[in-house]
Each structure stands twice: as structure tokens, then as C-alpha cells.
Coordinates of C-alpha atoms and ligand atoms in Angstrom, one line a residue:
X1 CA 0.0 0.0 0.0
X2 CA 2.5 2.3 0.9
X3 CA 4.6 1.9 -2.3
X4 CA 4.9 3.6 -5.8
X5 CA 2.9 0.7 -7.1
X6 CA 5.3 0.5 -10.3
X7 CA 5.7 -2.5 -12.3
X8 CA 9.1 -2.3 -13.3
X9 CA 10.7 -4.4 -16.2
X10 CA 13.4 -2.6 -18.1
X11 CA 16.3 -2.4 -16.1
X12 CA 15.4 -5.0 -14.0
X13 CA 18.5 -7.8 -13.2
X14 CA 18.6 -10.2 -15.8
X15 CA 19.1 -12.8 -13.3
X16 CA 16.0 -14.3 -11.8
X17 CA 14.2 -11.2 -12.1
X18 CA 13.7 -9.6 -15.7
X19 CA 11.7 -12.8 -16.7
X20 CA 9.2 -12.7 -13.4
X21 CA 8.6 -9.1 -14.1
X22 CA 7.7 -9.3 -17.0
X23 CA 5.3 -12.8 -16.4
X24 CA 4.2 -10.3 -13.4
X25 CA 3.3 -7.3 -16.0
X26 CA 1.3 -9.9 -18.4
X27 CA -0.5 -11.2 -15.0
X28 CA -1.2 -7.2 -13.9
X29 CA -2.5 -6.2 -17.1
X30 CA -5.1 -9.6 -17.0
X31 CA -6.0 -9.0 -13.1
X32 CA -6.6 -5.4 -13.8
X33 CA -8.9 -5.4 -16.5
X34 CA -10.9 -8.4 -14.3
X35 CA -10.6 -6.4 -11.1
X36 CA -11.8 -3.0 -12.2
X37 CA -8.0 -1.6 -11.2
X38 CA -7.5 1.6 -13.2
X39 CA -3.9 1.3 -15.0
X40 CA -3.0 4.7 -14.0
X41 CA 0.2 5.1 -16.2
X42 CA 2.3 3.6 -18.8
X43 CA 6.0 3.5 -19.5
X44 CA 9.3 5.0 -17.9
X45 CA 10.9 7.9 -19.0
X46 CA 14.7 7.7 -18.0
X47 CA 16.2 11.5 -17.8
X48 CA 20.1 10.8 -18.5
X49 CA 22.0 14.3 -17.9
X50 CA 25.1 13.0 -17.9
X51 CA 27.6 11.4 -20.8
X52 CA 28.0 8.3 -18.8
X53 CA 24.4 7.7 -18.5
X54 CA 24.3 8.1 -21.6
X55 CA 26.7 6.0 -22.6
X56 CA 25.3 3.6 -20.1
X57 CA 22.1 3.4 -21.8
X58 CA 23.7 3.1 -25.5
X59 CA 25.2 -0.4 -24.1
X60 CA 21.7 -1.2 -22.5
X61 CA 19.9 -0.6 -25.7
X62 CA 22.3 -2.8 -27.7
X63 CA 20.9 -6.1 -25.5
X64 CA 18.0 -7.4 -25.6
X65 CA 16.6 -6.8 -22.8
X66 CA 16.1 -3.2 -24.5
X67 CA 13.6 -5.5 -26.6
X68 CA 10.8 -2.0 -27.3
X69 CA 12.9 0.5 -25.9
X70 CA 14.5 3.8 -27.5
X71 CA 16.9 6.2 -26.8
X72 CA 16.2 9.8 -27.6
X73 CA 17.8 13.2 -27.8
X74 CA 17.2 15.9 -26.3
X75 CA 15.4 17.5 -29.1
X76 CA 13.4 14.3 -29.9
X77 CA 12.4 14.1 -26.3
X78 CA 11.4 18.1 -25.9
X79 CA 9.0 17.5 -29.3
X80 CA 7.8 14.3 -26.7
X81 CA 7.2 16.0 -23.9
X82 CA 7.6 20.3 -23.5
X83 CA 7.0 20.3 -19.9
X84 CA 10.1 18.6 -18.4
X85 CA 13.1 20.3 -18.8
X86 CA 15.1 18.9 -21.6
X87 CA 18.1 21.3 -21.8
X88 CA 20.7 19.6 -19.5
X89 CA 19.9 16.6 -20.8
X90 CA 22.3 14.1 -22.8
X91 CA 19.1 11.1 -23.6
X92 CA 16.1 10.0 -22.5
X93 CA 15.4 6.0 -22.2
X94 CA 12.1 5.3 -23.0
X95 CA 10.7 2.3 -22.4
X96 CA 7.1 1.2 -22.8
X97 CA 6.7 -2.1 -20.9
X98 CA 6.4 -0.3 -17.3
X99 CA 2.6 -0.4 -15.5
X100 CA 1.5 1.8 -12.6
X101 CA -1.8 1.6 -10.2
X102 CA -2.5 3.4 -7.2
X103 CA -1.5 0.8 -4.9
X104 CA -4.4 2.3 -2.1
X105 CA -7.2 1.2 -4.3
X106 CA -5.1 -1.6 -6.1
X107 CA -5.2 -3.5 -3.3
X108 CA -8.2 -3.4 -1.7
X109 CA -9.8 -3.9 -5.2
X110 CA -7.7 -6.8 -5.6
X111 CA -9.1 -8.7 -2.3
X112 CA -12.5 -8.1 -3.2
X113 CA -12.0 -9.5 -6.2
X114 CA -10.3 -12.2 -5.2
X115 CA -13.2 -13.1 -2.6
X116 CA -16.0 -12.4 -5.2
X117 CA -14.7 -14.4 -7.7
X118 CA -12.4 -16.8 -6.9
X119 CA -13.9 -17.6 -3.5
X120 CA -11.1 -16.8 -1.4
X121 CA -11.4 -16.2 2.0
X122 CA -9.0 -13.4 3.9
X123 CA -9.1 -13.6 7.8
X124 CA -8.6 -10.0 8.0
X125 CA -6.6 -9.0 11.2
X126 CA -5.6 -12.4 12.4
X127 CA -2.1 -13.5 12.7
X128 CA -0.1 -17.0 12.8
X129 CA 1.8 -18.6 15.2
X130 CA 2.6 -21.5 13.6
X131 CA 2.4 -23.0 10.1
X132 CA 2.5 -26.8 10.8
X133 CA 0.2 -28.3 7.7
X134 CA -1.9 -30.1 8.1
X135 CA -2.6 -26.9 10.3
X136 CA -2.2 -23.1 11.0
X137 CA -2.4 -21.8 14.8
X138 CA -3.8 -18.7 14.6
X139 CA -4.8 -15.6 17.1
X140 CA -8.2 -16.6 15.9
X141 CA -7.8 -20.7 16.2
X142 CA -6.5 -23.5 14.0
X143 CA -7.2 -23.3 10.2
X144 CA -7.3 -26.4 8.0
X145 CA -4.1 -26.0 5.8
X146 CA -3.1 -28.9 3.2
X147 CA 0.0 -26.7 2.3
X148 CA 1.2 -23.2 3.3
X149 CA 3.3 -20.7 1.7
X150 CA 4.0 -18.0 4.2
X151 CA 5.1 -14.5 2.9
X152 CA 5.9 -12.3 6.1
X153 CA 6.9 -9.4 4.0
X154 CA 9.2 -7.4 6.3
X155 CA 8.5 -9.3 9.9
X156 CA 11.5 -11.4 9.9
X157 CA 10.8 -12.2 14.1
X158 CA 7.4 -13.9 14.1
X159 CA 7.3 -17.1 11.4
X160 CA 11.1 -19.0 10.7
X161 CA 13.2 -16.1 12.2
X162 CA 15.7 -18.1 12.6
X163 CA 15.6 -19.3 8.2
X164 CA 15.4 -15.8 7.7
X165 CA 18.2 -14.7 10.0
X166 CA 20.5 -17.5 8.2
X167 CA 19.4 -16.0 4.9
X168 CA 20.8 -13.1 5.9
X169 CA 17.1 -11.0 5.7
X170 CA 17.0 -7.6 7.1
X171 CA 15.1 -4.2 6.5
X172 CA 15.4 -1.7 4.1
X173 CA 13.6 1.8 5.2
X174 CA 12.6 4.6 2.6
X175 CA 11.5 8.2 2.7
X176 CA 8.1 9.0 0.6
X177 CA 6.0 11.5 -0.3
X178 CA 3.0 12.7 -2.7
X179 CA 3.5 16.1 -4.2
X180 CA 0.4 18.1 -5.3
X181 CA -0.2 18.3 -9.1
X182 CA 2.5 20.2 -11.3
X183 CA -0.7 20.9 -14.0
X184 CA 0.9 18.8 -16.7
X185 CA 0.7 15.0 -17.5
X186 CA 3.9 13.6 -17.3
X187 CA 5.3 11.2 -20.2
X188 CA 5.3 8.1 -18.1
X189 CA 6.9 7.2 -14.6
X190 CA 10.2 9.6 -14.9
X191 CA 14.0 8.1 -13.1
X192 CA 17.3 9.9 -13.5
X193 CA 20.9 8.6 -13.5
X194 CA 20.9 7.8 -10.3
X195 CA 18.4 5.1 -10.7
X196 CA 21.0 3.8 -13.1
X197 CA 22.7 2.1 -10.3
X198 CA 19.8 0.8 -8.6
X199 CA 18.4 -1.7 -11.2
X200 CA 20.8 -4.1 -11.8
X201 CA 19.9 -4.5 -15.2
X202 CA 21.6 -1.3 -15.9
X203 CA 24.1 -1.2 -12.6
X204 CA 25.5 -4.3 -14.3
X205 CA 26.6 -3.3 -17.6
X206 CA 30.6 -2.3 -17.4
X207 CA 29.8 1.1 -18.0
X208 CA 27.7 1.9 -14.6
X209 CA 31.5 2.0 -13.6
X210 CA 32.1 5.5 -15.3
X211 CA 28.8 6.6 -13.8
X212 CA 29.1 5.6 -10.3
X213 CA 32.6 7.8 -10.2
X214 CA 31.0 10.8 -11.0
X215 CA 27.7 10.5 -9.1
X216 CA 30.2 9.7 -6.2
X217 CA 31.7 12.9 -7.1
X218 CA 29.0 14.7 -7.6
X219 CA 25.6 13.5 -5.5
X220 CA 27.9 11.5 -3.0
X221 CA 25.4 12.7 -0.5
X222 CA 22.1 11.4 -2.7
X223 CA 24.6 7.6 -3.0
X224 CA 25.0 7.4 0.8
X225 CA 21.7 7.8 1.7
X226 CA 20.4 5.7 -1.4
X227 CA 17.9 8.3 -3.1
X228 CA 17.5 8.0 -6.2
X229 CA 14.4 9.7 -8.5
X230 CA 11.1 8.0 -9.2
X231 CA 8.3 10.3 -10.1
X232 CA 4.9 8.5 -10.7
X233 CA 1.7 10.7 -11.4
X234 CA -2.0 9.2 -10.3
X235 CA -5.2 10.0 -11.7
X236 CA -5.7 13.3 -10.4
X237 CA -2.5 14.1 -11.5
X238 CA -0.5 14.3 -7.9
X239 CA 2.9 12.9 -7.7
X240 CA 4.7 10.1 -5.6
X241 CA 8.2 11.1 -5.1
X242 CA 10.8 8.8 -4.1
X243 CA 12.9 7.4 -2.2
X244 CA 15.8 6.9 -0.3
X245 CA 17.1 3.7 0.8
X246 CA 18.8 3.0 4.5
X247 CA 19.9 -0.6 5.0
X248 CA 19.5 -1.6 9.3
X249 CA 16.6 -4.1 10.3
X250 CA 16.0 -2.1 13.7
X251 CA 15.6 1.3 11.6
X252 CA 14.2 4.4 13.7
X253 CA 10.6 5.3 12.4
X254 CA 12.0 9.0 12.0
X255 CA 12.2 10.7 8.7
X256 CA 15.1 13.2 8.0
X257 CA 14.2 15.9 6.2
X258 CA 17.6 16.5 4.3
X259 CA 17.1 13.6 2.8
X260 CA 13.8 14.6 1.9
X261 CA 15.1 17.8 0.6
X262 CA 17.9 15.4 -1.6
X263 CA 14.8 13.9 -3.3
X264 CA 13.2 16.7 -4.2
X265 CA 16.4 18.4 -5.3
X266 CA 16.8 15.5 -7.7
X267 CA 13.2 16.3 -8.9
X268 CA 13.9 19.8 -9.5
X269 CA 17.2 18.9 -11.3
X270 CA 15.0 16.4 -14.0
X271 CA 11.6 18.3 -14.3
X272 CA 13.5 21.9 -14.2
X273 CA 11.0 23.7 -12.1
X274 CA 10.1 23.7 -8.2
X275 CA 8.5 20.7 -6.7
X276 CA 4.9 21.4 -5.8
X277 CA 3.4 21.8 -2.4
X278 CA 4.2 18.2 -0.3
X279 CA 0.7 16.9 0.3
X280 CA 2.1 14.0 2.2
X281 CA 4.8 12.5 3.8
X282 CA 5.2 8.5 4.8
X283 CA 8.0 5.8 5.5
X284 CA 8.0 2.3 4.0
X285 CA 9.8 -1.0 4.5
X286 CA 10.8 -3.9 3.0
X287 CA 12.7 -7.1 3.7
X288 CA 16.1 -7.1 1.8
X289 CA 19.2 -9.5 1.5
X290 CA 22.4 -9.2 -0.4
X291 CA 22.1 -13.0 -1.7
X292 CA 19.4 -12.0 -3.8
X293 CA 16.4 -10.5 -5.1
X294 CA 14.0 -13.4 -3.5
X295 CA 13.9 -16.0 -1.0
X296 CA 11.9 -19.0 -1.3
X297 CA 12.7 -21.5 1.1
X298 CA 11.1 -25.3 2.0
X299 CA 11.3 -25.7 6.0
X300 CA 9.1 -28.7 5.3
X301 CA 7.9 -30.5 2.4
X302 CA 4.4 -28.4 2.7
X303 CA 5.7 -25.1 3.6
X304 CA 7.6 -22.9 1.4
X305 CA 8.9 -19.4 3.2
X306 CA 8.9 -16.7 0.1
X307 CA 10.2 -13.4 0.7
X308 CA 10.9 -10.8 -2.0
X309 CA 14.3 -9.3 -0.6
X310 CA 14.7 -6.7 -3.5
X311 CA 12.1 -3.9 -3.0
X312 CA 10.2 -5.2 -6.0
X313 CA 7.6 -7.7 -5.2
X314 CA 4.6 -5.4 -6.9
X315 CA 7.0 -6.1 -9.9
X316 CA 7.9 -10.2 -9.7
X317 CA 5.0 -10.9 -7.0
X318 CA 2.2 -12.6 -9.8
X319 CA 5.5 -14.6 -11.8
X320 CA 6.6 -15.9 -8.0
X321 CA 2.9 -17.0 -6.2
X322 CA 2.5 -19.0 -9.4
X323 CA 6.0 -20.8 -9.0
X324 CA 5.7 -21.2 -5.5
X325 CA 1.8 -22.8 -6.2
X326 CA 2.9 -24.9 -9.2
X327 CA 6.0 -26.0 -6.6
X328 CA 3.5 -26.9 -3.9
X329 CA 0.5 -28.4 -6.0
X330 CA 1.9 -29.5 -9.6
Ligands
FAD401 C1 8.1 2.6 0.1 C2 8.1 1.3 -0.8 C3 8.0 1.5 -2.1 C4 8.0 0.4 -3.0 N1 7.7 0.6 -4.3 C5 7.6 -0.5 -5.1 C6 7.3 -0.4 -6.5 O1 7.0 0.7 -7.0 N2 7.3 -1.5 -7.2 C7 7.6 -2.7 -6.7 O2 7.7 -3.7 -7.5 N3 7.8 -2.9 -5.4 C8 7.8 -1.8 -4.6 N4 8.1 -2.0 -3.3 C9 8.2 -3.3 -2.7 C10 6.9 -4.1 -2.6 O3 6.0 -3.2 -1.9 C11 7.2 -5.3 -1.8 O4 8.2 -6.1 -2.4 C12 5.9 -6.1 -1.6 O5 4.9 -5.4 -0.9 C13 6.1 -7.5 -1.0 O6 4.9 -8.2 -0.9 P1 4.6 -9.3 0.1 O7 3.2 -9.6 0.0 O8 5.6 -10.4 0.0 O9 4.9 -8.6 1.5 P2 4.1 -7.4 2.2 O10 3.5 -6.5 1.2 O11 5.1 -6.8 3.2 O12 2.9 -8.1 3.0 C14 3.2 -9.0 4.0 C15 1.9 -9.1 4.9 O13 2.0 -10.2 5.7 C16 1.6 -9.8 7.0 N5 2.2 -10.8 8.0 C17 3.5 -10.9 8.3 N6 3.7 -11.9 9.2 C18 2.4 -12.3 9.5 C19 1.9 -13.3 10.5 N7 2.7 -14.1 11.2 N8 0.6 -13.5 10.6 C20 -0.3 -12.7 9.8 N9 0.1 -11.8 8.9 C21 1.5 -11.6 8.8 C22 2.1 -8.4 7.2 O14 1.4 -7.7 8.2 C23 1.8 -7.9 5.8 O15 0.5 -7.4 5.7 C24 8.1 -0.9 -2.4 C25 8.2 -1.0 -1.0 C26 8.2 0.1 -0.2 C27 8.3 -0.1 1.3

């Protein structure tokens, strides 16, 4: 709920991840349409201002996993879209694959669905002790369970903390906000270089090396606290603005403000005009692990313990529940 609610494929890690997000996208675009969730946007718009990102992207778009992509100039993206500021720029990656809902309504349209339709049944506000199959112990009594795949999200202390702890699972806490509107429509979901070295589709390539010298150089402050630019518009046209990334699992629930003001100094840098009025402010959290971008785990033969350690599971989540059900039922 709290997050961008951006399906993400280009740039996305080749390894293990590319290929779920984009099963995840064809599953989004299906449940939407059956669920009555409003795709809100389409696309990314990647702002490179510097030669390296540019150069950067010119290695990305000679793969294919730049399969629909383009790379444009500065003039060709102005004649796109006149309202961001185009005259620092050195390219713009555009990519059309990417899907955005508002995750507020996403989700609750999504359970209702799910219970309308498909007959599923949530036990709202009701947590598990214990997933033993052929039972759950719950705080509202045992539930029948022939198999169980638990996904705690970012509670690594209540179910298997001790897999989790040996996984090497911790917390990852970001900085958010929603910015009124800026009166335009913006040309998809808009990153900037530094979101070149978050996606390790791009971070990958050999020149993120070039890139990550001068963004050390130059936004060493925006690297340390891991911010980097996302800019997704909703329906009425207001903006979430993110985020900034600090790696501890027993993070303080305070927000900093100067890393607030790095976010929206990166914003003012790519759209070339003041961020509008902050109409909101939030943290979020999310499990995260260095040895990669999901766990799924078997403590028994009818459990499996799946945790999306990556800060992407609204982009991989569908491509993953259907592995871990085909895993657990054939
Ligand atoms: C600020 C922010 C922005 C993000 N932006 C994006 C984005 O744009 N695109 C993207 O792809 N990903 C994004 N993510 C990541 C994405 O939100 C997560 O990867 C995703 O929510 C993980 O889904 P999940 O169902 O595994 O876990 P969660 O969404 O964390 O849900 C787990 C649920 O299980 C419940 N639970 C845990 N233990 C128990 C228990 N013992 N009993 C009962 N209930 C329990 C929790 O209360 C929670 O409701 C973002 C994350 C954050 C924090």
C-alpha cells in the first residue's frame, strides 16, 4: 500500500528477475482489467544528464533486454514532452513495458475480487503462530491448511526467524511523499541517472562504472543515503516522489528531512522547475538480503517461506505466487 505501485521491467536484473517481471506485468495487465484496477500510467521515462548515463544506456539498448525501448535526444524528447526540462539533458530511455496503479485502491480492489470471484477467503486482522500443515495456529484458532506458503513481507521475528536470520534477511527503510499536481501530465513514470545504479539491469553493464565515479563525485550525498528519482503521477495528476534507501533491520521510524530535501532536489534537477506543495509524507519498509532479489525457502515439504528481498515484489509478486503454487501443488 505504501509503495509507488510501479511494475518495473526494463532495467530489471537479468538474473531471476527480468523474466518474473515481465510474467508479473502480463499477470497485472489480466487481473486489472478483471478487477476493475485503473492502469493509472504507462511506461518509464529515464532523464540521463550526464555522458555516462548516456553512454550507459547506449550499451543497455544494444541487448536485448532493451527489446521495445528507444533512446532519444534531447530535441526528440522536448518534441515528446515540452514540460520537463530537456536542456541539460544528454538522452532519455524510454521504455514502454512499465505499469503503474495506485496501490491504495489496487489493493483493496484486488481482495475483493479475489473473494468475489475466486472464492477466497481473507481472515482479516488475524495473525499465525505457527504453520504446521496439516494446520495453522492462529490468534483466531486453527485453520485447516493442506500446504502453506507464508510471505511475512518485512517481519522477519514472528514465522522461521531463525531461516530468515540465516538468509541473511533484514530491513530496508525509505523516505516517501505525494507532491500536489504540477498541472501537466507527465510522459510516463520519470528516473534519472541515479536510478542507473539501482536496477541491476543497468548497474551491471561495465559502464555503470564510469557513472558511479561521477555520481560519487557529484551527488555523494544522494549515494549514501540511497535516493534515487522516481516520479509516478496518479489520476488526479498528484505525484509520488521517491525514495531513499537505509539498510539496518532495527531502523528508527523517524524521517530526515535533508534527505527529503535530496529527493526533491533531484526532482527539481530532472523536471527543471520547483516541486509542488508536499501533500504528504510517509516511511515504507521492506525485507532485503544481499544474496538476492527473492527467498523462497522449503522448511518442510508443505511449507515454502517466500520473501521478495529486493524492494520489488509489486514487480515479480504474480511470476513468483505461481512458481511457488505450481511447486507446492503441480
Ligand atoms: C516505500 C516502498 C515503495 C515500494 N515501491 C515498489 C514499487 O513501486 N514497485 C515494486 O515492484 N515494489 C515496490 N516496493 C516493494 C513491494 O511493496 C514489496 O516487495 C511487496 O509489498 C512485498 O509483498 P509481500 O506480499 O511479500 O509482503 P508485504 O506487502 O510486506 O505483506 C506481508 C503481509 O503479511 C503480514 N504478516 C506478516 N507476518 C504475519 C503473520 N505471522 N501473521 C499474519 N500476517 C502476517 C504483514 O502484516 C503484511 O500485511 C516498495 C516497497 C516500499 C516499502
Amino acid at each position: 500500500m505504501r509503495n509507488f505501485g510501479l511494475v518495473t521491467v526494463t532495467g530489471q536484473d537479468r538474473e531471476g528477475v527480468w523474466r518474473r517481471a515481465r510474467r508479473s506485468r502480463e499477470v497485472w495487465q489480466q487481473v486489472a482489467t478483471q478487477a476493475g484496477i485503473p492502469i493509472v500510467n504507462r511506461g518509464l521515462w529515464l532523464a540521463a544528464r550526464r555522458a555516462e548515463s548516456a553512454a550507459l544506456l547506449e550499451a543497455f539498448l544494444r541487448s536485448d533486454m532493451a527489446d521495445g525501448c528507444s533512446l532519444l535526444t534531447p530535441a526528440a524528447a522536448r518534441r515528446q514532452c515540452r514540460h520537463l526540462d530537456t536542456s541539460g539533458l544528454e538522452a532519455v530511455l524510454l521504455s514502454p513495458h512499465e505499469l503503474r496503479v495506485e496501490s491504495r485502491e489496487a489493493i483493496p480492489k484486488l481482495a475483493e475480487w479475489l473473494a468475489r470471484d475466486h472464492g477466497v477467503a481473507f481472515r482479516w486482522a488475524t495473525a499465525v503462530h505457527a504453520a504446521e500443515p496439516p494446520r495453522l495456529e492462529t490468534s483466531r484458532g486453527p485453520v485447516a491448511a493442506a500446504a502453506v506458503a507464508v510471505c511475512p513481507g518485512d517481519d522477519l521475528t514472528t514465522l522461521y526467524p531463525q531461516r530468515l536470520a540465516k538468509a541473511g534477511v533484514s530491513r530496508c527503510s525509505l523516505q516517501m511523499l505525494r507532491l500536489e499536481s504540477p498541472g501537466f501530465a507527465l510522459p510516463g513514470t520519470v528516473m534519472s541517472d541515479l536510478s542507473l545504479l539501482r536496477y541491476g539491469g543497468f548497474a551491471g553493464l561495465p559502464e555503470s562504472r564510469a557513472l558511479r565515479r561521477r555520481l560519487q563525485a557529484e551527488q555523494g550525498e544522494h549515494l549514501r543515503h540511497g535516493v534515487h528519482l522516481i516520479v509516478a503521477q496518479g489520476p488526479d495528476g498528484s505525484l509520488v516522489v521517491g525514495d531513499s534507501h537505509h539498510y539496518d533491520a532495527a531502523a528508527a521510524p523517524f524521517a530526515d528531512e535533508r534527505v527529503y530535501a535530496l529527493i526533491l532536489e533531484e526532482y527539481s534537477a530532472v523536471v527543471g522547475r520547483p516541486p509542488p506543495a508536499v501533500r504528504e509524507r510517509w516511511l515504507g519498509s521492506y525485507a532485503t538480503a544481499k544474496a538476492g532479489a527473492v527467498l523462497i525457502d522449503a522448511p518442510t515439504p508443505r511449507v515454502r517461506l517466500v520473501v521478495v528481498t529486493s524492494g520489488i515484489g509489486a514487480s515479480t509478486g504474480f511470476a513468483i505466487g505461481e512458481e511457488t503454487i505450481e511447486d507446492l501443488f503441480g
